[in-house]
């Protein structure tokens, strides 16, 4: 006899999703912890890679010379003449790229499971602050290479500071230390690139502690201070995290030994030359989404505001998302929209790697200028912000509230 609560009679779309996941699970056979790698393992991975970055960075700092004349040559000296110098430099450079891979997965996991509501608000704020510090540190370190690509990326970003009303010129002089980028700026960047990672370590310790406190509140069970500290560090969790860290290190080692240049741009193997402009001026891949938002607007000030808004909007998530639904009641269509947003962010990054061409989105159909990168970037930017300011506020009207 047929029962309405069985099979697909009650909710066909969820049944289809379960069938698809079951098929994928049988087709691609992975251990259960492997399927959860994107979700619950990136925190430990980030901690391990942070340690690698700090250790390799300290070694490189002993040999790097922060002057416009010797910066690039000092990196070449590290690679060619220092024992294991190329290995250390590749670990540091590739580690930065993989650090951002794990960081973005960690952020997307938090957004997918809405780990920014109470009691996780404080934890989320510290996480976003860590992300902001990571972006600053990576940009400073990227500029220190003093290759063609990093030189012109630093030139573009520092020149944009002049667009800030009233204080733009003073901000530019403070950053650059002169009329154009050179040794004074490199000295400033070198000092801050050396100091900020230790600030990141402090915030990481605070973050781990807030994670423990937040999850102890989430379980709604009175725990002693000792039990709270052990909550996320019992043997089951640490064993699974250890497996995921090892798998991640395999990826890191493969890049370091078999494809060390695949995550680096060829222009950065050429010494910076102020009289030769690269065909496409763009930063490393992990900045491309923000760079695409920055440059797609004709007005520089609007572009700067949009770029910083794309970062600081994460601070507003606890208030933009007013829904109180548990994960079991999350609307499947909202989940699909989230993954569309992720794909759009990746597409924005690809657009940032292309030469900017085309008219504004408003004038696209009535303009003779060829190209579509600018209007596509503007449209993707609208989608990027629409998720935060339209989709998230509407969740409380769509999902069942617990």
mmCIF file of C-alpha atoms in Angstrom:
data_model
loop_
_atom_site.group_PDB
_atom_site.id
_atom_site.type_symbol
_atom_site.label_atom_id
_atom_site.label_comp_id
_atom_site.label_asym_id
_atom_site.label_seq_id
_atom_site.Cartn_x
_atom_site.Cartn_y
_atom_site.Cartn_z
ATOM 1 C CA UNK A 1 0.000 0.000 0.000
ATOM 2 C CA UNK A 2 1.341 3.443 -0.968
ATOM 3 C CA UNK A 3 2.122 5.843 1.853
ATOM 4 C CA UNK A 4 2.387 9.554 0.996
ATOM 5 C CA UNK A 5 5.373 10.146 3.288
ATOM 6 C CA UNK A 6 7.475 7.580 1.453
ATOM 7 C CA UNK A 7 9.257 7.875 -1.892
ATOM 8 C CA UNK A 8 8.986 11.109 -3.833
ATOM 9 C CA UNK A 9 5.359 11.837 -3.122
ATOM 10 C CA UNK A 10 6.024 14.529 -0.503
ATOM 11 C CA UNK A 11 8.981 16.488 -1.880
ATOM 12 C CA UNK A 12 10.153 15.403 -5.336
ATOM 13 C CA UNK A 13 12.987 17.922 -5.723
ATOM 14 C CA UNK A 14 14.716 16.696 -2.533
ATOM 15 C CA UNK A 15 14.353 13.113 -3.680
ATOM 16 C CA UNK A 16 15.944 13.970 -7.041
ATOM 17 C CA UNK A 17 18.821 15.669 -5.230
ATOM 18 C CA UNK A 18 19.308 12.628 -2.976
ATOM 19 C CA UNK A 19 19.260 10.312 -5.997
ATOM 20 C CA UNK A 20 21.887 12.434 -7.758
ATOM 21 C CA UNK A 21 24.164 12.523 -4.706
ATOM 22 C CA UNK A 22 23.723 8.778 -4.239
ATOM 23 C CA UNK A 23 24.689 8.187 -7.879
ATOM 24 C CA UNK A 24 27.783 10.382 -7.533
ATOM 25 C CA UNK A 25 28.723 8.628 -4.318
ATOM 26 C CA UNK A 26 28.577 5.226 -6.001
ATOM 27 C CA UNK A 27 30.357 6.437 -9.142
ATOM 28 C CA UNK A 28 33.196 8.313 -7.422
ATOM 29 C CA UNK A 29 34.100 6.150 -4.450
ATOM 30 C CA UNK A 30 35.641 8.233 -1.694
ATOM 31 C CA UNK A 31 35.741 7.782 2.079
ATOM 32 C CA UNK A 32 33.104 9.734 3.965
ATOM 33 C CA UNK A 33 35.711 12.168 5.302
ATOM 34 C CA UNK A 34 36.785 12.885 1.722
ATOM 35 C CA UNK A 35 33.329 14.210 0.820
ATOM 36 C CA UNK A 36 33.488 16.522 3.848
ATOM 37 C CA UNK A 37 36.918 17.921 2.906
ATOM 38 C CA UNK A 38 35.438 21.128 1.455
ATOM 39 C CA UNK A 39 33.320 21.559 4.545
ATOM 40 C CA UNK A 40 35.046 20.505 7.750
ATOM 41 C CA UNK A 41 38.784 20.332 7.259
ATOM 42 C CA UNK A 42 39.900 23.652 5.887
ATOM 43 C CA UNK A 43 40.410 25.213 9.333
ATOM 44 C CA UNK A 44 43.184 22.752 10.181
ATOM 45 C CA UNK A 45 44.611 23.105 6.662
ATOM 46 C CA UNK A 46 44.746 26.897 7.028
ATOM 47 C CA UNK A 47 46.560 26.561 10.342
ATOM 48 C CA UNK A 48 49.217 24.257 8.873
ATOM 49 C CA UNK A 49 49.741 26.427 5.775
ATOM 50 C CA UNK A 50 50.003 29.538 7.984
ATOM 51 C CA UNK A 51 52.874 27.908 9.859
ATOM 52 C CA UNK A 52 54.565 27.005 6.557
ATOM 53 C CA UNK A 53 54.167 30.576 5.309
ATOM 54 C CA UNK A 54 55.629 32.107 8.462
ATOM 55 C CA UNK A 55 58.625 29.744 8.599
ATOM 56 C CA UNK A 56 59.490 30.116 4.901
ATOM 57 C CA UNK A 57 58.850 33.870 5.083
ATOM 58 C CA UNK A 58 61.284 34.293 7.977
ATOM 59 C CA UNK A 59 63.988 32.475 6.007
ATOM 60 C CA UNK A 60 63.372 34.534 2.855
ATOM 61 C CA UNK A 61 63.427 37.763 4.895
ATOM 62 C CA UNK A 62 67.056 37.036 5.831
ATOM 63 C CA UNK A 63 68.167 37.328 2.191
ATOM 64 C CA UNK A 64 65.661 39.723 0.603
ATOM 65 C CA UNK A 65 66.827 43.307 -0.083
ATOM 66 C CA UNK A 66 63.910 45.795 -0.220
ATOM 67 C CA UNK A 67 65.278 48.287 -2.752
ATOM 68 C CA UNK A 68 64.129 48.978 -6.300
ATOM 69 C CA UNK A 69 67.600 48.180 -7.643
ATOM 70 C CA UNK A 70 68.177 44.913 -5.777
ATOM 71 C CA UNK A 71 64.767 43.441 -4.865
ATOM 72 C CA UNK A 72 64.332 41.295 -7.984
ATOM 73 C CA UNK A 73 68.028 40.334 -8.067
ATOM 74 C CA UNK A 74 67.911 39.267 -4.416
ATOM 75 C CA UNK A 75 65.083 36.838 -5.243
ATOM 76 C CA UNK A 76 67.138 35.436 -8.129
ATOM 77 C CA UNK A 77 70.065 35.091 -5.717
ATOM 78 C CA UNK A 78 67.875 33.155 -3.271
ATOM 79 C CA UNK A 79 66.761 30.778 -6.032
ATOM 80 C CA UNK A 80 70.211 30.199 -7.547
ATOM 81 C CA UNK A 81 72.808 30.591 -4.803
ATOM 82 C CA UNK A 82 71.202 29.826 -1.429
ATOM 83 C CA UNK A 83 71.051 26.193 -0.322
ATOM 84 C CA UNK A 84 67.467 24.982 -0.865
ATOM 85 C CA UNK A 85 66.551 28.570 -1.725
ATOM 86 C CA UNK A 86 64.390 27.627 -4.692
ATOM 87 C CA UNK A 87 62.507 25.077 -2.581
ATOM 88 C CA UNK A 88 61.823 27.610 0.171
ATOM 89 C CA UNK A 89 60.760 30.299 -2.296
ATOM 90 C CA UNK A 90 58.440 27.917 -4.160
ATOM 91 C CA UNK A 91 56.911 26.726 -0.884
ATOM 92 C CA UNK A 92 56.215 30.327 0.077
ATOM 93 C CA UNK A 93 54.795 31.369 -3.295
ATOM 94 C CA UNK A 94 52.695 28.267 -3.988
ATOM 95 C CA UNK A 95 51.670 28.123 -0.341
ATOM 96 C CA UNK A 96 50.156 31.600 -0.728
ATOM 97 C CA UNK A 97 47.979 30.443 -3.631
ATOM 98 C CA UNK A 98 46.840 27.269 -1.864
ATOM 99 C CA UNK A 99 46.280 29.300 1.302
ATOM 100 C CA UNK A 100 43.666 31.312 -0.589
ATOM 101 C CA UNK A 101 42.124 28.137 -2.043
ATOM 102 C CA UNK A 102 41.559 26.799 1.486
ATOM 103 C CA UNK A 103 40.470 30.235 2.717
ATOM 104 C CA UNK A 104 37.781 30.644 0.048
ATOM 105 C CA UNK A 105 36.491 27.119 0.654
ATOM 106 C CA UNK A 106 36.379 27.902 4.383
ATOM 107 C CA UNK A 107 34.398 31.104 3.744
ATOM 108 C CA UNK A 108 31.998 29.426 1.318
ATOM 109 C CA UNK A 109 31.387 26.639 3.827
ATOM 110 C CA UNK A 110 30.555 29.209 6.494
ATOM 111 C CA UNK A 111 28.159 31.008 4.158
ATOM 112 C CA UNK A 112 26.509 27.770 2.984
ATOM 113 C CA UNK A 113 25.782 26.622 6.537
ATOM 114 C CA UNK A 114 25.050 30.192 7.731
ATOM 115 C CA UNK A 115 27.765 30.057 10.367
ATOM 116 C CA UNK A 116 27.468 33.792 10.983
ATOM 117 C CA UNK A 117 24.279 33.806 13.043
ATOM 118 C CA UNK A 118 24.096 33.630 16.816
ATOM 119 C CA UNK A 119 26.014 32.247 18.633
ATOM 120 C CA UNK A 120 28.660 32.458 15.885
ATOM 121 C CA UNK A 121 28.591 36.226 15.229
ATOM 122 C CA UNK A 122 31.818 37.020 17.076
ATOM 123 C CA UNK A 123 33.558 34.065 15.462
ATOM 124 C CA UNK A 124 32.431 35.241 12.015
ATOM 125 C CA UNK A 125 33.659 38.799 12.596
ATOM 126 C CA UNK A 126 37.115 37.551 13.526
ATOM 127 C CA UNK A 127 37.106 35.273 10.471
ATOM 128 C CA UNK A 128 36.364 38.180 8.125
ATOM 129 C CA UNK A 129 39.075 40.247 9.833
ATOM 130 C CA UNK A 130 41.536 37.411 9.244
ATOM 131 C CA UNK A 131 40.513 37.340 5.576
ATOM 132 C CA UNK A 132 41.083 41.100 5.298
ATOM 133 C CA UNK A 133 44.525 40.816 6.932
ATOM 134 C CA UNK A 134 45.362 37.947 4.585
ATOM 135 C CA UNK A 135 44.475 40.058 1.526
ATOM 136 C CA UNK A 136 46.661 42.935 2.736
ATOM 137 C CA UNK A 137 49.590 40.631 3.515
ATOM 138 C CA UNK A 138 49.337 38.855 0.160
ATOM 139 C CA UNK A 139 49.232 42.131 -1.780
ATOM 140 C CA UNK A 140 52.269 43.478 0.078
ATOM 141 C CA UNK A 141 54.218 40.268 -0.517
ATOM 142 C CA UNK A 142 53.186 40.135 -4.162
ATOM 143 C CA UNK A 143 54.497 43.675 -4.689
ATOM 144 C CA UNK A 144 57.869 42.754 -3.145
ATOM 145 C CA UNK A 145 58.676 40.452 -6.078
ATOM 146 C CA UNK A 146 59.307 43.570 -8.201
ATOM 147 C CA UNK A 147 58.662 41.708 -11.445
ATOM 148 C CA UNK A 148 56.800 43.267 -14.340
ATOM 149 C CA UNK A 149 53.389 41.987 -13.279
ATOM 150 C CA UNK A 150 53.695 42.839 -9.582
ATOM 151 C CA UNK A 151 55.273 46.244 -10.349
ATOM 152 C CA UNK A 152 52.404 47.367 -12.563
ATOM 153 C CA UNK A 153 49.760 45.876 -10.257
ATOM 154 C CA UNK A 154 51.271 47.914 -7.393
ATOM 155 C CA UNK A 155 51.396 51.000 -9.647
ATOM 156 C CA UNK A 156 47.703 50.720 -10.527
ATOM 157 C CA UNK A 157 46.599 50.180 -6.923
ATOM 158 C CA UNK A 158 48.692 53.023 -5.483
ATOM 159 C CA UNK A 159 47.586 55.447 -8.212
ATOM 160 C CA UNK A 160 43.950 54.669 -7.419
ATOM 161 C CA UNK A 161 44.463 56.049 -3.906
ATOM 162 C CA UNK A 162 44.584 59.526 -5.479
ATOM 163 C CA UNK A 163 40.876 59.176 -6.293
ATOM 164 C CA UNK A 164 39.952 59.411 -2.591
ATOM 165 C CA UNK A 165 38.342 62.835 -2.040
ATOM 166 C CA UNK A 166 40.311 65.490 -0.100
ATOM 167 C CA UNK A 167 43.007 63.156 1.268
ATOM 168 C CA UNK A 168 43.862 61.097 -1.824
ATOM 169 C CA UNK A 169 47.142 62.893 -2.547
ATOM 170 C CA UNK A 170 48.322 62.601 1.053
ATOM 171 C CA UNK A 171 47.401 58.897 1.180
ATOM 172 C CA UNK A 172 49.340 58.278 -2.037
ATOM 173 C CA UNK A 173 52.419 60.103 -0.720
ATOM 174 C CA UNK A 174 52.217 58.199 2.567
ATOM 175 C CA UNK A 175 52.090 54.834 0.783
ATOM 176 C CA UNK A 176 54.565 55.530 -1.998
ATOM 177 C CA UNK A 177 56.940 57.920 -0.222
ATOM 178 C CA UNK A 178 57.574 59.905 -3.406
ATOM 179 C CA UNK A 179 56.251 60.754 -6.854
ATOM 180 C CA UNK A 180 56.361 57.135 -8.081
ATOM 181 C CA UNK A 181 56.771 53.705 -6.560
ATOM 182 C CA UNK A 182 60.307 52.678 -5.671
ATOM 183 C CA UNK A 183 62.592 51.969 -2.734
ATOM 184 C CA UNK A 184 60.617 53.955 -0.081
ATOM 185 C CA UNK A 185 57.433 52.032 -0.908
ATOM 186 C CA UNK A 186 59.257 48.690 -0.935
ATOM 187 C CA UNK A 187 60.671 49.446 2.514
ATOM 188 C CA UNK A 188 57.205 50.189 3.870
ATOM 189 C CA UNK A 189 55.695 47.100 2.242
ATOM 190 C CA UNK A 190 58.519 44.886 3.499
ATOM 191 C CA UNK A 191 58.049 45.989 7.115
ATOM 192 C CA UNK A 192 54.279 45.497 7.093
ATOM 193 C CA UNK A 193 54.501 42.210 5.184
ATOM 194 C CA UNK A 194 56.825 40.996 7.942
ATOM 195 C CA UNK A 195 54.691 42.273 10.838
ATOM 196 C CA UNK A 196 51.104 41.477 9.827
ATOM 197 C CA UNK A 197 51.516 37.644 9.845
ATOM 198 C CA UNK A 198 52.212 37.815 13.579
ATOM 199 C CA UNK A 199 49.012 39.825 14.014
ATOM 200 C CA UNK A 200 47.276 37.069 12.011
ATOM 201 C CA UNK A 201 48.667 34.504 14.480
ATOM 202 C CA UNK A 202 47.156 36.443 17.396
ATOM 203 C CA UNK A 203 43.772 36.659 15.668
ATOM 204 C CA UNK A 204 43.998 32.951 14.784
ATOM 205 C CA UNK A 205 44.398 32.032 18.449
ATOM 206 C CA UNK A 206 41.429 34.255 19.309
ATOM 207 C CA UNK A 207 39.468 32.711 16.440
ATOM 208 C CA UNK A 208 40.083 29.162 17.673
ATOM 209 C CA UNK A 209 38.949 30.166 21.139
ATOM 210 C CA UNK A 210 35.770 31.831 19.829
ATOM 211 C CA UNK A 211 35.022 28.717 17.762
ATOM 212 C CA UNK A 212 35.193 26.614 20.922
ATOM 213 C CA UNK A 213 32.950 28.985 22.855
ATOM 214 C CA UNK A 214 30.450 29.292 19.985
ATOM 215 C CA UNK A 215 30.093 25.537 19.536
ATOM 216 C CA UNK A 216 29.769 25.007 23.289
ATOM 217 C CA UNK A 217 26.792 27.404 23.174
ATOM 218 C CA UNK A 218 25.425 25.711 20.064
ATOM 219 C CA UNK A 219 25.219 22.310 21.763
ATOM 220 C CA UNK A 220 23.111 23.964 24.498
ATOM 221 C CA UNK A 221 24.778 21.989 27.223
ATOM 222 C CA UNK A 222 26.639 23.392 30.241
ATOM 223 C CA UNK A 223 30.337 22.582 29.821
ATOM 224 C CA UNK A 224 33.328 23.270 31.998
ATOM 225 C CA UNK A 225 36.207 25.356 30.643
ATOM 226 C CA UNK A 226 38.252 22.165 30.184
ATOM 227 C CA UNK A 227 35.448 20.497 28.236
ATOM 228 C CA UNK A 228 35.043 23.582 26.032
ATOM 229 C CA UNK A 229 38.736 23.489 25.091
ATOM 230 C CA UNK A 230 38.492 19.807 24.182
ATOM 231 C CA UNK A 231 35.240 20.215 22.250
ATOM 232 C CA UNK A 232 36.880 20.658 18.838
ATOM 233 C CA UNK A 233 40.028 18.693 19.602
ATOM 234 C CA UNK A 234 38.823 15.206 20.468
ATOM 235 C CA UNK A 235 40.520 12.276 18.754
ATOM 236 C CA UNK A 236 37.777 11.708 16.156
ATOM 237 C CA UNK A 237 37.956 15.270 14.810
ATOM 238 C CA UNK A 238 41.732 15.545 14.958
ATOM 239 C CA UNK A 239 42.178 12.180 13.209
ATOM 240 C CA UNK A 240 39.914 13.241 10.324
ATOM 241 C CA UNK A 241 41.607 16.642 10.106
ATOM 242 C CA UNK A 242 45.021 14.966 10.025
ATOM 243 C CA UNK A 243 43.955 12.896 6.996
ATOM 244 C CA UNK A 244 42.687 15.994 5.201
ATOM 245 C CA UNK A 245 45.849 17.970 5.995
ATOM 246 C CA UNK A 246 47.997 15.167 4.611
ATOM 247 C CA UNK A 247 45.922 15.065 1.412
ATOM 248 C CA UNK A 248 46.293 18.823 1.079
ATOM 249 C CA UNK A 249 50.055 18.612 1.637
ATOM 250 C CA UNK A 250 50.237 16.060 -1.190
ATOM 251 C CA UNK A 251 48.769 18.731 -3.482
ATOM 252 C CA UNK A 252 51.255 21.325 -2.180
ATOM 253 C CA UNK A 253 54.210 18.989 -2.671
ATOM 254 C CA UNK A 254 53.083 18.087 -6.190
ATOM 255 C CA UNK A 255 53.019 21.745 -7.214
ATOM 256 C CA UNK A 256 56.365 22.485 -5.537
ATOM 257 C CA UNK A 257 58.273 19.615 -7.161
ATOM 258 C CA UNK A 258 56.462 18.947 -10.442
ATOM 259 C CA UNK A 259 54.804 22.222 -11.491
ATOM 260 C CA UNK A 260 56.288 25.125 -9.488
ATOM 261 C CA UNK A 261 55.671 27.779 -12.169
ATOM 262 C CA UNK A 262 52.069 26.845 -12.973
ATOM 263 C CA UNK A 263 50.682 29.183 -10.291
ATOM 264 C CA UNK A 264 53.029 32.053 -11.224
ATOM 265 C CA UNK A 265 52.756 34.456 -14.139
ATOM 266 C CA UNK A 266 55.581 34.595 -16.666
ATOM 267 C CA UNK A 267 55.750 38.425 -16.500
ATOM 268 C CA UNK A 268 56.926 38.160 -12.914
ATOM 269 C CA UNK A 269 60.081 36.406 -14.116
ATOM 270 C CA UNK A 270 61.045 39.692 -15.814
ATOM 271 C CA UNK A 271 62.563 42.500 -13.763
ATOM 272 C CA UNK A 272 60.295 45.523 -13.311
ATOM 273 C CA UNK A 273 60.651 48.117 -16.051
ATOM 274 C CA UNK A 274 58.725 51.381 -15.770
ATOM 275 C CA UNK A 275 58.944 52.112 -19.509
ATOM 276 C CA UNK A 276 57.361 48.825 -20.661
ATOM 277 C CA UNK A 277 53.693 48.206 -19.877
ATOM 278 C CA UNK A 278 52.404 44.596 -19.963
ATOM 279 C CA UNK A 279 49.611 43.799 -22.399
ATOM 280 C CA UNK A 280 47.215 43.085 -19.502
ATOM 281 C CA UNK A 281 47.792 44.626 -16.074
ATOM 282 C CA UNK A 282 46.225 42.336 -13.477
ATOM 283 C CA UNK A 283 47.134 40.852 -10.070
ATOM 284 C CA UNK A 284 47.407 37.219 -9.000
ATOM 285 C CA UNK A 285 44.362 34.973 -9.428
ATOM 286 C CA UNK A 286 43.188 35.300 -5.821
ATOM 287 C CA UNK A 287 42.691 39.062 -6.297
ATOM 288 C CA UNK A 288 41.012 38.869 -9.699
ATOM 289 C CA UNK A 289 37.393 38.964 -8.471
ATOM 290 C CA UNK A 290 38.044 42.132 -6.474
ATOM 291 C CA UNK A 291 40.117 43.592 -9.312
ATOM 292 C CA UNK A 292 37.311 42.925 -11.802
ATOM 293 C CA UNK A 293 34.845 44.798 -9.562
ATOM 294 C CA UNK A 294 37.336 47.653 -9.139
ATOM 295 C CA UNK A 295 38.032 48.346 -12.798
ATOM 296 C CA UNK A 296 34.616 47.751 -14.398
ATOM 297 C CA UNK A 297 33.344 51.203 -13.365
ATOM 298 C CA UNK A 298 34.464 54.280 -15.348
ATOM 299 C CA UNK A 299 34.596 56.367 -12.161
ATOM 300 C CA UNK A 300 37.625 55.376 -10.081
ATOM 301 C CA UNK A 301 36.038 56.356 -6.770
ATOM 302 C CA UNK A 302 32.972 54.179 -7.484
ATOM 303 C CA UNK A 303 35.283 51.280 -8.345
ATOM 304 C CA UNK A 304 37.250 51.680 -5.106
ATOM 305 C CA UNK A 305 34.030 51.850 -3.061
ATOM 306 C CA UNK A 306 32.649 48.749 -4.815
ATOM 307 C CA UNK A 307 35.865 46.782 -4.267
ATOM 308 C CA UNK A 308 36.034 47.546 -0.557
ATOM 309 C CA UNK A 309 32.284 47.000 -0.306
ATOM 310 C CA UNK A 310 32.740 43.506 -1.767
ATOM 311 C CA UNK A 311 34.946 42.699 1.239
ATOM 312 C CA UNK A 312 33.204 44.571 4.045
ATOM 313 C CA UNK A 313 29.768 43.242 3.078
ATOM 314 C CA UNK A 314 30.788 39.999 4.806
ATOM 315 C CA UNK A 315 30.749 41.882 8.101
ATOM 316 C CA UNK A 316 27.042 42.594 7.531
ATOM 317 C CA UNK A 317 25.930 38.996 6.946
ATOM 318 C CA UNK A 318 24.586 38.427 10.497
ATOM 319 C CA UNK A 319 22.156 41.333 9.976
ATOM 320 C CA UNK A 320 21.420 40.924 6.256
ATOM 321 C CA UNK A 321 20.289 37.341 6.825
ATOM 322 C CA UNK A 322 17.351 37.552 9.215
ATOM 323 C CA UNK A 323 16.323 33.910 8.825
ATOM 324 C CA UNK A 324 16.339 31.649 11.890
ATOM 325 C CA UNK A 325 15.851 28.368 10.060
ATOM 326 C CA UNK A 326 18.017 25.343 10.798
ATOM 327 C CA UNK A 327 19.998 23.652 8.059
ATOM 328 C CA UNK A 328 17.385 20.909 7.674
ATOM 329 C CA UNK A 329 14.855 23.586 6.632
ATOM 330 C CA UNK A 330 17.089 25.475 4.195
ATOM 331 C CA UNK A 331 15.280 26.005 0.918
ATOM 332 C CA UNK A 332 16.790 23.934 -1.893
ATOM 333 C CA UNK A 333 16.373 26.746 -4.408
ATOM 334 C CA UNK A 334 18.300 29.110 -2.134
ATOM 335 C CA UNK A 335 21.077 26.510 -1.981
ATOM 336 C CA UNK A 336 21.152 26.464 -5.785
ATOM 337 C CA UNK A 337 21.261 30.285 -5.844
ATOM 338 C CA UNK A 338 24.226 30.188 -3.466
ATOM 339 C CA UNK A 339 26.212 27.944 -5.824
ATOM 340 C CA UNK A 340 25.240 30.200 -8.723
ATOM 341 C CA UNK A 341 26.699 33.079 -6.710
ATOM 342 C CA UNK A 342 29.926 31.111 -6.175
ATOM 343 C CA UNK A 343 30.161 30.388 -9.924
ATOM 344 C CA UNK A 344 29.515 34.071 -10.637
ATOM 345 C CA UNK A 345 32.363 35.073 -8.298
ATOM 346 C CA UNK A 346 34.684 32.677 -10.171
ATOM 347 C CA UNK A 347 33.467 34.096 -13.503
ATOM 348 C CA UNK A 348 34.191 37.609 -12.215
ATOM 349 C CA UNK A 349 37.735 36.460 -11.498
ATOM 350 C CA UNK A 350 38.126 35.192 -15.058
ATOM 351 C CA UNK A 351 36.836 38.500 -16.416
ATOM 352 C CA UNK A 352 39.478 40.270 -14.333
ATOM 353 C CA UNK A 353 42.216 38.379 -16.170
ATOM 354 C CA UNK A 354 41.015 39.659 -19.574
ATOM 355 C CA UNK A 355 41.738 42.980 -21.238
ATOM 356 C CA UNK A 356 38.984 45.464 -20.357
ATOM 357 C CA UNK A 357 36.896 46.328 -23.409
ATOM 358 C CA UNK A 358 33.380 47.412 -24.282
ATOM 359 C CA UNK A 359 30.976 50.157 -23.184
ATOM 360 C CA UNK A 360 29.041 50.454 -19.943
ATOM 361 C CA UNK A 361 26.232 47.972 -19.403
ATOM 362 C CA UNK A 362 23.572 50.688 -19.768
ATOM 363 C CA UNK A 363 24.864 51.773 -23.184
ATOM 364 C CA UNK A 364 25.887 48.345 -24.423
ATOM 365 C CA UNK A 365 23.172 47.885 -27.055
ATOM 366 C CA UNK A 366 23.337 51.489 -28.330
ATOM 367 C CA UNK A 367 27.109 51.865 -28.458
ATOM 368 C CA UNK A 368 29.464 51.200 -31.330
ATOM 369 C CA UNK A 369 32.437 50.291 -29.130
ATOM 370 C CA UNK A 370 33.333 46.613 -29.530
ATOM 371 C CA UNK A 371 33.942 44.209 -26.664
ATOM 372 C CA UNK A 372 31.876 42.749 -23.857
ATOM 373 C CA UNK A 373 34.220 42.352 -20.868
ATOM 374 C CA UNK A 374 33.198 45.625 -19.156
ATOM 375 C CA UNK A 375 29.392 45.111 -19.424
ATOM 376 C CA UNK A 376 29.779 41.456 -18.370
ATOM 377 C CA UNK A 377 31.862 42.538 -15.353
ATOM 378 C CA UNK A 378 29.266 45.129 -14.366
ATOM 379 C CA UNK A 379 26.431 42.611 -14.707
ATOM 380 C CA UNK A 380 28.334 40.017 -12.642
ATOM 381 C CA UNK A 381 29.061 42.679 -10.017
ATOM 382 C CA UNK A 382 25.316 43.363 -9.758
ATOM 383 C CA UNK A 383 24.706 39.633 -9.248
ATOM 384 C CA UNK A 384 27.486 39.554 -6.624
ATOM 385 C CA UNK A 385 25.872 42.254 -4.478
ATOM 386 C CA UNK A 386 22.294 41.136 -5.204
ATOM 387 C CA UNK A 387 22.885 37.918 -3.285
ATOM 388 C CA UNK A 388 23.710 39.897 -0.144
ATOM 389 C CA UNK A 389 21.122 42.680 -0.387
ATOM 390 C CA UNK A 390 18.201 40.866 -2.048
ATOM 391 C CA UNK A 391 18.445 37.088 -1.569
ATOM 392 C CA UNK A 392 19.628 36.957 2.051
ATOM 393 C CA UNK A 393 17.053 39.458 3.435
ATOM 394 C CA UNK A 394 14.290 37.433 1.723
ATOM 395 C CA UNK A 395 15.277 34.118 3.341
ATOM 396 C CA UNK A 396 13.116 34.673 6.415
ATOM 397 C CA UNK A 397 10.022 34.902 4.186
ATOM 398 C CA UNK A 398 10.847 31.761 2.205
ATOM 399 C CA UNK A 399 12.190 29.240 4.738
ATOM 400 C CA UNK A 400 10.490 27.676 7.701
ATOM 401 C CA UNK A 401 11.625 29.480 10.837
ATOM 402 C CA UNK A 402 12.723 27.348 13.835
#
